[in-house]
Amino acid sequence: MPRTPDPVEDGLDTSQPPHPVFYVEQALLGALLLEPQRLGSVTGIAPDSFSAAAHAALFAAIRSLPAPDPAEHAKNTIWLNQVLAAARDQARGLTASYLHSLIQVCPWPRHAPAYARMVEAEHSRRRLGAAAQRVMQTAGDTSLPQRVAATLAEADALAAVVDDIAARFPAHSGSLPRTHAPSLAVPHDEEAVDEERLLLATATAYPGSVDQMRWLTPGDFTHPLHAGLWQCLTTLTRRGTPVDPIAVLWEAQQHGLLNPGTEPRELLDLLAVPAGSPEHWGERILQRSVLATAHHIGRRIEACTDDPATTPYQLVVGSRRALADLSAVRTRWQHATSPAPTKRPARTRATAAPRAGPPTTAPPAARISR
């Protein structure tokens, strides 16, 4: 009975039990070591597609060496020794016994293209997960001077990975993603709460700016009461109702915001200290919303990649749904931060010089001679 290669015994030490793709990689490499001529039917993968460094080194060595004559290859191990020597440059722990074990555990060498497709699918999962992690890390990196721009650039890179996976695994009829999406985490942030209060007070004092800030929505706020008060302010301004703290208080009551934990006096105090401009505080709030959304879509996509039952098709569908949410808030951010278009003066038609023509004065009346 053929021996199943052991990762530890064969110099492939792993801190955790290997995933199924590890054994798929072994079967693929075994097929190529036994019948090197099958390399031509293996497409869509490269050395970095493998989960184990030793496997990547073996595949690179197999690709770099010309395939031996099948008849000669069946008689001796010359080509296998060449592969081992080339692979050891990158993976010194490889042994001849491991290569022979790979050959023994390969069920059917003719299934090499199917094994390669499995390796490609798992590599796509890892690529997508890594791209999602980069988005989350960038969104949370407070040392970046242009954190929003850097985060959106990583989101574009993630979208490019999704498009590449979609091209490799075309759409087909199948089940939609079933991985439970993580809930949106809204950590308590005193700075965010203070900025939301300043926006509400300043917008109440200068309501003329509110109607121009349609790029800010209640969903951008971290505190539910503040989101409701912003809705009250936008309702009042679009209705053309005079805006002041009393009007906002009354509107808040109509919206059901005055629960037992919210005293009217506290709400009036909240609206009584304006500072700066509404646009400044609004952009600060929207910036946090962009970063929070980017971090959340990264978590959603990562959750899909962590589910081994998720197919490449489901990864693409789930990722594009998540990216659509980021696209919506991104559009609002671009609208908020883009300079206002300069209005060109209306073009007036120049009065053309009159063309030369017959005189317009009537000729003098002819004298009637008697």
mmCIF file of C-alpha atoms in Angstrom:
data_model
loop_
_atom_site.group_PDB
_atom_site.id
_atom_site.type_symbol
_atom_site.label_atom_id
_atom_site.label_comp_id
_atom_site.label_asym_id
_atom_site.label_seq_id
_atom_site.Cartn_x
_atom_site.Cartn_y
_atom_site.Cartn_z
ATOM 1 C CA MET A 1 0.000 0.000 0.000
ATOM 2 C CA PRO A 2 1.520 3.378 -0.976
ATOM 3 C CA ARG A 3 2.598 5.616 1.883
ATOM 4 C CA THR A 4 0.928 8.997 2.274
ATOM 5 C CA PRO A 5 3.713 11.598 2.455
ATOM 6 C CA ASP A 6 3.967 13.133 5.891
ATOM 7 C CA PRO A 7 4.629 16.907 5.855
ATOM 8 C CA VAL A 8 6.869 16.805 8.916
ATOM 9 C CA GLU A 9 8.865 13.708 7.990
ATOM 10 C CA ASP A 10 9.482 15.019 4.488
ATOM 11 C CA GLY A 11 10.868 18.390 5.528
ATOM 12 C CA LEU A 12 7.579 20.255 5.031
ATOM 13 C CA ASP A 13 6.944 21.243 8.637
ATOM 14 C CA THR A 14 3.579 22.934 9.175
ATOM 15 C CA SER A 15 2.222 24.453 12.360
ATOM 16 C CA GLN A 16 -1.311 23.241 11.575
ATOM 17 C CA PRO A 17 -2.769 20.151 9.881
ATOM 18 C CA PRO A 18 -2.590 20.560 6.092
ATOM 19 C CA HIS A 19 -5.679 21.653 4.221
ATOM 20 C CA PRO A 20 -7.108 19.425 1.473
ATOM 21 C CA VAL A 21 -5.349 21.503 -1.193
ATOM 22 C CA PHE A 22 -2.024 20.313 0.237
ATOM 23 C CA TYR A 23 -2.863 16.784 -0.851
ATOM 24 C CA VAL A 24 -4.164 18.051 -4.188
ATOM 25 C CA GLU A 25 -0.785 19.691 -4.760
ATOM 26 C CA GLN A 26 0.929 16.411 -3.907
ATOM 27 C CA ALA A 27 -1.227 14.543 -6.416
ATOM 28 C CA LEU A 28 -0.502 17.107 -9.131
ATOM 29 C CA LEU A 29 3.241 17.050 -8.529
ATOM 30 C CA GLY A 30 3.205 13.265 -8.422
ATOM 31 C CA ALA A 31 1.467 13.174 -11.797
ATOM 32 C CA LEU A 32 4.058 15.515 -13.326
ATOM 33 C CA LEU A 33 6.978 13.614 -11.802
ATOM 34 C CA LEU A 34 5.630 10.320 -13.110
ATOM 35 C CA GLU A 35 4.600 11.629 -16.540
ATOM 36 C CA PRO A 36 6.403 14.951 -17.186
ATOM 37 C CA GLN A 37 4.873 15.252 -20.649
ATOM 38 C CA ARG A 38 1.562 16.143 -19.005
ATOM 39 C CA LEU A 39 2.917 19.565 -18.028
ATOM 40 C CA GLY A 40 1.551 20.959 -21.290
ATOM 41 C CA SER A 41 -2.009 20.223 -20.153
ATOM 42 C CA VAL A 42 -1.531 22.052 -16.857
ATOM 43 C CA THR A 43 -2.550 25.690 -17.222
ATOM 44 C CA GLY A 44 -3.632 28.582 -15.027
ATOM 45 C CA ILE A 45 -1.069 28.077 -12.277
ATOM 46 C CA ALA A 46 2.464 29.178 -11.448
ATOM 47 C CA PRO A 47 4.877 28.305 -8.642
ATOM 48 C CA ASP A 48 3.283 30.906 -6.357
ATOM 49 C CA SER A 49 -0.064 29.144 -6.779
ATOM 50 C CA PHE A 50 1.056 26.446 -4.350
ATOM 51 C CA SER A 51 0.405 26.698 -0.634
ATOM 52 C CA ALA A 52 3.698 25.032 0.388
ATOM 53 C CA ALA A 53 7.065 26.549 -0.474
ATOM 54 C CA ALA A 54 8.552 23.120 -1.202
ATOM 55 C CA HIS A 55 5.762 22.358 -3.654
ATOM 56 C CA ALA A 56 6.307 25.709 -5.353
ATOM 57 C CA ALA A 57 10.001 24.936 -5.698
ATOM 58 C CA LEU A 58 9.259 21.516 -7.192
ATOM 59 C CA PHE A 59 6.806 22.919 -9.725
ATOM 60 C CA ALA A 60 9.282 25.633 -10.738
ATOM 61 C CA ALA A 61 11.980 23.001 -11.212
ATOM 62 C CA ILE A 62 9.687 20.795 -13.317
ATOM 63 C CA ARG A 63 8.828 23.754 -15.563
ATOM 64 C CA SER A 64 12.457 24.804 -15.936
ATOM 65 C CA LEU A 65 13.740 21.420 -17.157
ATOM 66 C CA PRO A 66 12.981 19.861 -20.550
ATOM 67 C CA ALA A 67 10.752 16.818 -20.292
ATOM 68 C CA PRO A 68 12.638 13.526 -20.624
ATOM 69 C CA ASP A 69 11.915 10.827 -23.137
ATOM 70 C CA PRO A 70 9.040 8.778 -21.654
ATOM 71 C CA ALA A 71 10.747 5.455 -22.358
ATOM 72 C CA GLU A 72 14.026 6.540 -20.781
ATOM 73 C CA HIS A 73 12.215 8.154 -17.861
ATOM 74 C CA ALA A 74 10.562 4.823 -17.053
ATOM 75 C CA LYS A 75 13.969 3.130 -16.788
ATOM 76 C CA ASN A 76 15.958 5.521 -14.585
ATOM 77 C CA THR A 77 15.739 8.470 -12.156
ATOM 78 C CA ILE A 78 18.079 10.837 -13.976
ATOM 79 C CA TRP A 79 15.388 13.440 -14.616
ATOM 80 C CA LEU A 80 13.997 13.115 -11.078
ATOM 81 C CA ASN A 81 17.461 13.758 -9.681
ATOM 82 C CA GLN A 82 17.757 16.868 -11.840
ATOM 83 C CA VAL A 83 14.396 18.101 -10.565
ATOM 84 C CA LEU A 84 15.439 17.493 -6.965
ATOM 85 C CA ALA A 85 18.736 19.313 -7.430
ATOM 86 C CA ALA A 86 17.027 22.319 -9.015
ATOM 87 C CA ALA A 87 14.272 22.454 -6.365
ATOM 88 C CA ARG A 88 16.726 22.257 -3.480
ATOM 89 C CA ASP A 89 17.990 25.723 -4.372
ATOM 90 C CA GLN A 90 14.705 27.029 -2.972
ATOM 91 C CA ALA A 91 13.723 24.236 -0.561
ATOM 92 C CA ARG A 92 16.700 22.527 1.038
ATOM 93 C CA GLY A 93 14.519 20.154 3.066
ATOM 94 C CA LEU A 94 13.364 18.242 0.008
ATOM 95 C CA THR A 95 14.467 14.609 -0.235
ATOM 96 C CA ALA A 96 14.425 11.965 -2.925
ATOM 97 C CA SER A 97 12.078 9.875 -0.803
ATOM 98 C CA TYR A 98 9.517 12.691 -0.795
ATOM 99 C CA LEU A 99 9.523 12.857 -4.600
ATOM 100 C CA HIS A 100 8.985 9.101 -4.834
ATOM 101 C CA SER A 101 6.200 9.324 -2.270
ATOM 102 C CA LEU A 102 4.468 11.976 -4.395
ATOM 103 C CA ILE A 103 4.514 9.605 -7.332
ATOM 104 C CA GLN A 104 3.062 6.802 -5.233
ATOM 105 C CA VAL A 105 0.117 8.830 -3.877
ATOM 106 C CA CYS A 106 -1.015 10.204 -7.247
ATOM 107 C CA PRO A 107 -4.251 8.337 -8.074
ATOM 108 C CA TRP A 108 -4.315 9.029 -11.816
ATOM 109 C CA PRO A 109 -1.663 11.062 -13.669
ATOM 110 C CA ARG A 110 -4.186 11.828 -16.406
ATOM 111 C CA HIS A 111 -6.164 13.842 -13.860
ATOM 112 C CA ALA A 112 -3.375 16.433 -13.661
ATOM 113 C CA PRO A 113 -5.450 19.208 -15.362
ATOM 114 C CA ALA A 114 -8.241 18.693 -12.816
ATOM 115 C CA TYR A 115 -5.754 18.855 -9.947
ATOM 116 C CA ALA A 116 -4.302 22.061 -11.400
ATOM 117 C CA ARG A 117 -7.769 23.578 -11.528
ATOM 118 C CA MET A 118 -8.226 22.801 -7.837
ATOM 119 C CA VAL A 119 -4.880 24.405 -7.011
ATOM 120 C CA GLU A 120 -5.863 27.456 -9.048
ATOM 121 C CA ALA A 121 -9.172 27.766 -7.189
ATOM 122 C CA GLU A 122 -7.512 27.623 -3.783
ATOM 123 C CA HIS A 123 -4.845 30.097 -4.854
ATOM 124 C CA SER A 124 -7.615 32.479 -5.916
ATOM 125 C CA ARG A 125 -9.123 32.172 -2.451
ATOM 126 C CA ARG A 126 -5.795 33.047 -0.819
ATOM 127 C CA ARG A 127 -5.208 35.989 -3.157
ATOM 128 C CA LEU A 128 -8.628 37.400 -2.429
ATOM 129 C CA GLY A 129 -8.207 36.968 1.315
ATOM 130 C CA ALA A 130 -4.816 38.706 1.238
ATOM 131 C CA ALA A 131 -6.242 41.621 -0.766
ATOM 132 C CA ALA A 132 -9.102 41.985 1.717
ATOM 133 C CA GLN A 133 -6.639 42.026 4.607
ATOM 134 C CA ARG A 134 -4.632 44.801 2.932
ATOM 135 C CA VAL A 135 -7.786 46.898 2.648
ATOM 136 C CA MET A 136 -8.538 46.444 6.346
ATOM 137 C CA GLN A 137 -4.962 47.168 7.401
ATOM 138 C CA THR A 138 -4.798 50.335 5.313
ATOM 139 C CA ALA A 139 -8.171 51.576 6.563
ATOM 140 C CA GLY A 140 -6.936 51.224 10.130
ATOM 141 C CA ASP A 141 -3.465 52.703 9.617
ATOM 142 C CA THR A 142 -3.631 56.118 11.283
ATOM 143 C CA SER A 143 -0.042 56.908 10.268
ATOM 144 C CA LEU A 144 -0.976 57.360 6.609
ATOM 145 C CA PRO A 145 -1.252 61.021 5.566
ATOM 146 C CA GLN A 146 -3.871 60.223 2.900
ATOM 147 C CA ARG A 147 -5.599 57.264 4.485
ATOM 148 C CA VAL A 148 -8.798 57.452 2.427
ATOM 149 C CA ALA A 149 -6.913 57.635 -0.882
ATOM 150 C CA ALA A 150 -4.634 54.754 0.124
ATOM 151 C CA THR A 151 -7.599 52.655 1.275
ATOM 152 C CA LEU A 152 -9.505 53.243 -1.939
ATOM 153 C CA ALA A 153 -6.391 52.312 -3.934
ATOM 154 C CA GLU A 154 -6.243 48.995 -2.075
ATOM 155 C CA ALA A 155 -9.951 48.529 -2.744
ATOM 156 C CA ASP A 156 -9.238 49.000 -6.457
ATOM 157 C CA ALA A 157 -6.510 46.363 -6.219
ATOM 158 C CA LEU A 158 -8.989 44.031 -4.522
ATOM 159 C CA ALA A 159 -11.524 44.660 -7.291
ATOM 160 C CA ALA A 160 -8.853 43.777 -9.859
ATOM 161 C CA VAL A 161 -8.289 40.446 -8.090
ATOM 162 C CA VAL A 162 -12.038 39.790 -8.182
ATOM 163 C CA ASP A 163 -12.130 40.551 -11.920
ATOM 164 C CA ASP A 164 -9.200 38.206 -12.540
ATOM 165 C CA ILE A 165 -10.897 35.397 -10.629
ATOM 166 C CA ALA A 166 -14.098 36.023 -12.574
ATOM 167 C CA ALA A 167 -12.164 35.693 -15.833
ATOM 168 C CA ARG A 168 -10.563 32.456 -14.671
ATOM 169 C CA PHE A 169 -13.826 30.976 -13.394
ATOM 170 C CA PRO A 170 -16.667 32.192 -15.661
ATOM 171 C CA ALA A 171 -20.123 32.710 -14.215
ATOM 172 C CA HIS A 172 -22.456 29.748 -14.118
ATOM 173 C CA SER A 173 -25.726 28.781 -12.589
ATOM 174 C CA GLY A 174 -25.150 27.975 -8.963
ATOM 175 C CA SER A 175 -25.990 28.847 -5.409
ATOM 176 C CA LEU A 176 -25.318 32.341 -4.116
ATOM 177 C CA PRO A 177 -22.877 32.963 -1.250
ATOM 178 C CA ARG A 178 -24.198 31.484 1.965
ATOM 179 C CA THR A 179 -21.453 32.586 4.337
ATOM 180 C CA HIS A 180 -22.910 34.653 7.154
ATOM 181 C CA ALA A 181 -21.707 38.237 6.775
ATOM 182 C CA PRO A 182 -20.169 39.706 9.943
ATOM 183 C CA SER A 183 -22.129 42.496 11.570
ATOM 184 C CA LEU A 184 -20.929 46.057 11.131
ATOM 185 C CA ALA A 185 -18.774 46.917 14.123
ATOM 186 C CA VAL A 186 -19.274 50.482 15.330
ATOM 187 C CA PRO A 187 -16.734 51.085 18.097
ATOM 188 C CA HIS A 188 -17.392 53.918 20.522
ATOM 189 C CA ASP A 189 -15.225 56.837 19.444
ATOM 190 C CA GLU A 190 -15.390 59.988 21.560
ATOM 191 C CA GLU A 191 -13.753 62.063 18.832
ATOM 192 C CA ALA A 192 -16.358 60.938 16.304
ATOM 193 C CA VAL A 193 -19.188 61.690 18.761
ATOM 194 C CA ASP A 194 -17.808 65.186 19.420
ATOM 195 C CA GLU A 195 -17.497 65.947 15.711
ATOM 196 C CA GLU A 196 -21.059 64.790 15.070
ATOM 197 C CA ARG A 197 -22.302 67.081 17.837
ATOM 198 C CA LEU A 198 -20.354 70.010 16.387
ATOM 199 C CA LEU A 199 -21.844 69.344 12.964
ATOM 200 C CA LEU A 200 -25.391 69.297 14.325
ATOM 201 C CA ALA A 201 -24.912 72.512 16.312
ATOM 202 C CA THR A 202 -23.183 74.316 13.445
ATOM 203 C CA ALA A 203 -25.708 73.134 10.846
ATOM 204 C CA THR A 204 -28.523 74.341 13.109
ATOM 205 C CA ALA A 205 -26.879 77.763 13.321
ATOM 206 C CA TYR A 206 -26.090 77.861 9.577
ATOM 207 C CA PRO A 207 -28.795 75.747 7.911
ATOM 208 C CA GLY A 208 -28.105 77.191 4.483
ATOM 209 C CA SER A 209 -25.317 74.651 4.007
ATOM 210 C CA VAL A 210 -27.427 71.615 4.825
ATOM 211 C CA ASP A 211 -29.158 71.344 1.479
ATOM 212 C CA GLN A 212 -25.771 71.410 -0.264
ATOM 213 C CA MET A 213 -24.533 68.472 1.812
ATOM 214 C CA ARG A 214 -26.650 65.750 0.254
ATOM 215 C CA TRP A 215 -23.491 63.624 0.161
ATOM 216 C CA LEU A 216 -23.864 63.077 3.922
ATOM 217 C CA THR A 217 -26.482 60.567 5.059
ATOM 218 C CA PRO A 218 -27.711 59.416 8.483
ATOM 219 C CA GLY A 219 -25.934 56.116 7.928
ATOM 220 C CA ASP A 220 -22.581 57.916 8.121
ATOM 221 C CA PHE A 221 -23.058 58.759 11.802
ATOM 222 C CA THR A 222 -21.777 56.542 14.609
ATOM 223 C CA HIS A 223 -24.454 57.561 17.150
ATOM 224 C CA PRO A 224 -28.129 56.714 16.402
ATOM 225 C CA LEU A 225 -29.442 59.936 18.014
ATOM 226 C CA HIS A 226 -27.095 62.038 15.911
ATOM 227 C CA ALA A 227 -28.203 60.207 12.767
ATOM 228 C CA GLY A 228 -31.825 60.968 13.646
ATOM 229 C CA LEU A 229 -31.094 64.644 14.317
ATOM 230 C CA TRP A 230 -29.340 64.974 10.971
ATOM 231 C CA GLN A 231 -32.434 63.524 9.350
ATOM 232 C CA CYS A 232 -34.493 66.148 11.175
ATOM 233 C CA LEU A 233 -32.256 68.944 9.899
ATOM 234 C CA THR A 234 -32.394 67.790 6.292
ATOM 235 C CA THR A 235 -36.172 67.417 6.533
ATOM 236 C CA LEU A 236 -36.596 70.944 7.861
ATOM 237 C CA THR A 237 -34.350 72.560 5.264
ATOM 238 C CA ARG A 238 -35.879 70.751 2.308
ATOM 239 C CA ARG A 239 -39.316 71.610 3.570
ATOM 240 C CA GLY A 240 -38.333 75.269 3.776
ATOM 241 C CA THR A 241 -39.158 75.467 7.490
ATOM 242 C CA PRO A 242 -37.193 77.966 9.615
ATOM 243 C CA VAL A 243 -34.416 76.165 11.454
ATOM 244 C CA ASP A 244 -33.326 76.788 15.027
ATOM 245 C CA PRO A 245 -32.799 74.568 18.098
ATOM 246 C CA ILE A 246 -36.493 74.711 19.046
ATOM 247 C CA ALA A 247 -37.576 73.679 15.553
ATOM 248 C CA VAL A 248 -35.105 70.787 15.597
ATOM 249 C CA LEU A 249 -36.354 69.736 19.043
ATOM 250 C CA TRP A 250 -39.936 69.663 17.795
ATOM 251 C CA GLU A 251 -38.977 67.730 14.676
ATOM 252 C CA ALA A 252 -37.044 65.261 16.836
ATOM 253 C CA GLN A 253 -40.199 64.614 18.808
ATOM 254 C CA GLN A 254 -42.094 63.934 15.577
ATOM 255 C CA HIS A 255 -39.403 61.444 14.586
ATOM 256 C CA GLY A 256 -39.670 59.619 17.915
ATOM 257 C CA LEU A 257 -36.175 60.543 19.064
ATOM 258 C CA LEU A 258 -37.197 61.800 22.515
ATOM 259 C CA ASN A 259 -37.173 58.574 24.470
ATOM 260 C CA PRO A 260 -36.897 58.392 28.262
ATOM 261 C CA GLY A 261 -33.111 58.532 28.002
ATOM 262 C CA THR A 262 -33.084 61.756 25.965
ATOM 263 C CA GLU A 263 -34.129 64.892 27.801
ATOM 264 C CA PRO A 264 -35.233 67.943 25.752
ATOM 265 C CA ARG A 265 -32.831 70.184 27.680
ATOM 266 C CA GLU A 266 -29.891 67.945 26.804
ATOM 267 C CA LEU A 267 -30.810 68.076 23.139
ATOM 268 C CA LEU A 268 -31.049 71.879 23.216
ATOM 269 C CA ASP A 269 -27.652 72.065 24.905
ATOM 270 C CA LEU A 270 -26.216 69.808 22.219
ATOM 271 C CA LEU A 271 -27.372 72.232 19.520
ATOM 272 C CA ALA A 272 -26.249 75.386 21.301
ATOM 273 C CA VAL A 273 -22.480 75.472 20.628
ATOM 274 C CA PRO A 274 -21.649 75.863 16.917
ATOM 275 C CA ALA A 275 -18.049 75.977 15.712
ATOM 276 C CA GLY A 276 -16.406 76.043 12.299
ATOM 277 C CA SER A 277 -18.443 75.177 9.234
ATOM 278 C CA PRO A 278 -20.920 72.365 8.594
ATOM 279 C CA GLU A 279 -18.969 71.256 5.514
ATOM 280 C CA HIS A 280 -15.796 70.713 7.541
ATOM 281 C CA TRP A 281 -17.444 68.510 10.132
ATOM 282 C CA GLY A 282 -19.478 66.745 7.463
ATOM 283 C CA GLU A 283 -16.336 65.753 5.571
ATOM 284 C CA ARG A 284 -14.775 64.449 8.765
ATOM 285 C CA ILE A 285 -17.820 62.288 9.444
ATOM 286 C CA LEU A 286 -17.963 61.033 5.852
ATOM 287 C CA GLN A 287 -14.247 60.196 5.938
ATOM 288 C CA ARG A 288 -14.826 57.939 8.920
ATOM 289 C CA SER A 289 -17.742 56.348 7.119
ATOM 290 C CA VAL A 290 -15.590 55.574 4.055
ATOM 291 C CA LEU A 291 -12.896 53.948 6.189
ATOM 292 C CA ALA A 292 -15.395 52.022 8.296
ATOM 293 C CA THR A 293 -17.165 50.763 5.165
ATOM 294 C CA ALA A 294 -13.867 49.687 3.591
ATOM 295 C CA HIS A 295 -12.886 47.821 6.736
ATOM 296 C CA HIS A 296 -16.286 46.128 6.858
ATOM 297 C CA ILE A 297 -16.222 44.976 3.227
ATOM 298 C CA GLY A 298 -12.765 43.564 3.911
ATOM 299 C CA ARG A 299 -14.220 41.561 6.804
ATOM 300 C CA ARG A 300 -17.103 40.365 4.642
ATOM 301 C CA ILE A 301 -14.814 39.143 1.884
ATOM 302 C CA GLU A 302 -12.411 37.606 4.363
ATOM 303 C CA ALA A 303 -15.311 35.703 5.927
ATOM 304 C CA CYS A 304 -16.115 34.251 2.495
ATOM 305 C CA THR A 305 -12.521 33.230 1.863
ATOM 306 C CA ASP A 306 -12.310 31.604 5.305
ATOM 307 C CA ASP A 307 -15.253 29.345 4.429
ATOM 308 C CA PRO A 308 -13.754 26.359 2.575
ATOM 309 C CA ALA A 309 -17.157 25.492 1.098
ATOM 310 C CA THR A 310 -17.293 28.768 -0.864
ATOM 311 C CA THR A 311 -16.680 28.239 -4.566
ATOM 312 C CA PRO A 312 -14.794 30.711 -6.799
ATOM 313 C CA TYR A 313 -18.131 31.719 -8.349
ATOM 314 C CA GLN A 314 -19.550 32.495 -4.913
ATOM 315 C CA LEU A 315 -16.407 34.405 -3.971
ATOM 316 C CA VAL A 316 -16.818 36.627 -7.013
ATOM 317 C CA VAL A 317 -20.517 37.282 -6.384
ATOM 318 C CA GLY A 318 -20.043 37.975 -2.684
ATOM 319 C CA SER A 319 -17.038 40.235 -3.268
ATOM 320 C CA ARG A 320 -18.781 42.302 -5.917
ATOM 321 C CA ARG A 321 -21.778 42.802 -3.651
ATOM 322 C CA ALA A 322 -19.501 44.024 -0.875
ATOM 323 C CA LEU A 323 -17.569 46.327 -3.203
ATOM 324 C CA ALA A 324 -20.836 47.843 -4.433
ATOM 325 C CA ASP A 325 -21.487 49.141 -0.911
ATOM 326 C CA LEU A 326 -18.070 50.793 -0.863
ATOM 327 C CA SER A 327 -18.648 52.247 -4.328
ATOM 328 C CA ALA A 328 -21.754 54.065 -3.097
ATOM 329 C CA VAL A 329 -20.039 55.817 -0.191
ATOM 330 C CA ARG A 330 -16.968 56.424 -2.353
ATOM 331 C CA THR A 331 -19.067 58.347 -4.860
ATOM 332 C CA ARG A 332 -20.426 60.539 -2.081
ATOM 333 C CA TRP A 333 -16.904 61.159 -0.785
ATOM 334 C CA GLN A 334 -15.713 62.248 -4.220
ATOM 335 C CA HIS A 335 -18.689 64.584 -4.514
ATOM 336 C CA ALA A 336 -17.983 66.090 -1.094
ATOM 337 C CA THR A 337 -14.273 66.655 -1.663
ATOM 338 C CA SER A 338 -14.322 67.731 -5.299
ATOM 339 C CA PRO A 339 -13.953 71.459 -5.850
ATOM 340 C CA ALA A 340 -17.126 73.181 -6.852
ATOM 341 C CA PRO A 341 -17.239 73.698 -10.605
ATOM 342 C CA THR A 342 -16.613 77.260 -11.637
ATOM 343 C CA LYS A 343 -19.530 78.791 -13.437
ATOM 344 C CA ARG A 344 -18.582 80.167 -16.794
ATOM 345 C CA PRO A 345 -20.196 83.422 -17.779
ATOM 346 C CA ALA A 346 -23.014 82.971 -20.198
ATOM 347 C CA ARG A 347 -21.863 83.328 -23.755
ATOM 348 C CA THR A 348 -23.411 86.282 -25.521
ATOM 349 C CA ARG A 349 -23.630 86.584 -29.227
ATOM 350 C CA ALA A 350 -21.533 89.427 -30.579
ATOM 351 C CA THR A 351 -23.483 91.908 -32.604
ATOM 352 C CA ALA A 352 -22.363 91.436 -36.169
ATOM 353 C CA ALA A 353 -21.422 94.476 -38.193
ATOM 354 C CA PRO A 354 -24.139 95.297 -40.717
ATOM 355 C CA ARG A 355 -23.424 94.128 -44.188
ATOM 356 C CA ALA A 356 -23.074 96.645 -47.010
ATOM 357 C CA GLY A 357 -26.284 96.932 -48.953
ATOM 358 C CA PRO A 358 -28.705 99.266 -50.641
ATOM 359 C CA PRO A 359 -29.532 102.424 -48.726
ATOM 360 C CA THR A 360 -32.447 102.169 -46.433
ATOM 361 C CA THR A 361 -33.596 105.772 -46.842
ATOM 362 C CA ALA A 362 -36.341 106.373 -49.322
ATOM 363 C CA PRO A 363 -35.369 108.448 -52.379
ATOM 364 C CA PRO A 364 -36.623 112.030 -52.455
ATOM 365 C CA ALA A 365 -40.030 112.404 -54.058
ATOM 366 C CA ALA A 366 -39.849 113.442 -57.701
ATOM 367 C CA ARG A 367 -41.086 116.942 -58.481
ATOM 368 C CA ILE A 368 -44.210 117.060 -60.436
ATOM 369 C CA SER A 369 -43.832 119.689 -63.114
ATOM 370 C CA ARG A 370 -46.818 121.491 -64.151
#
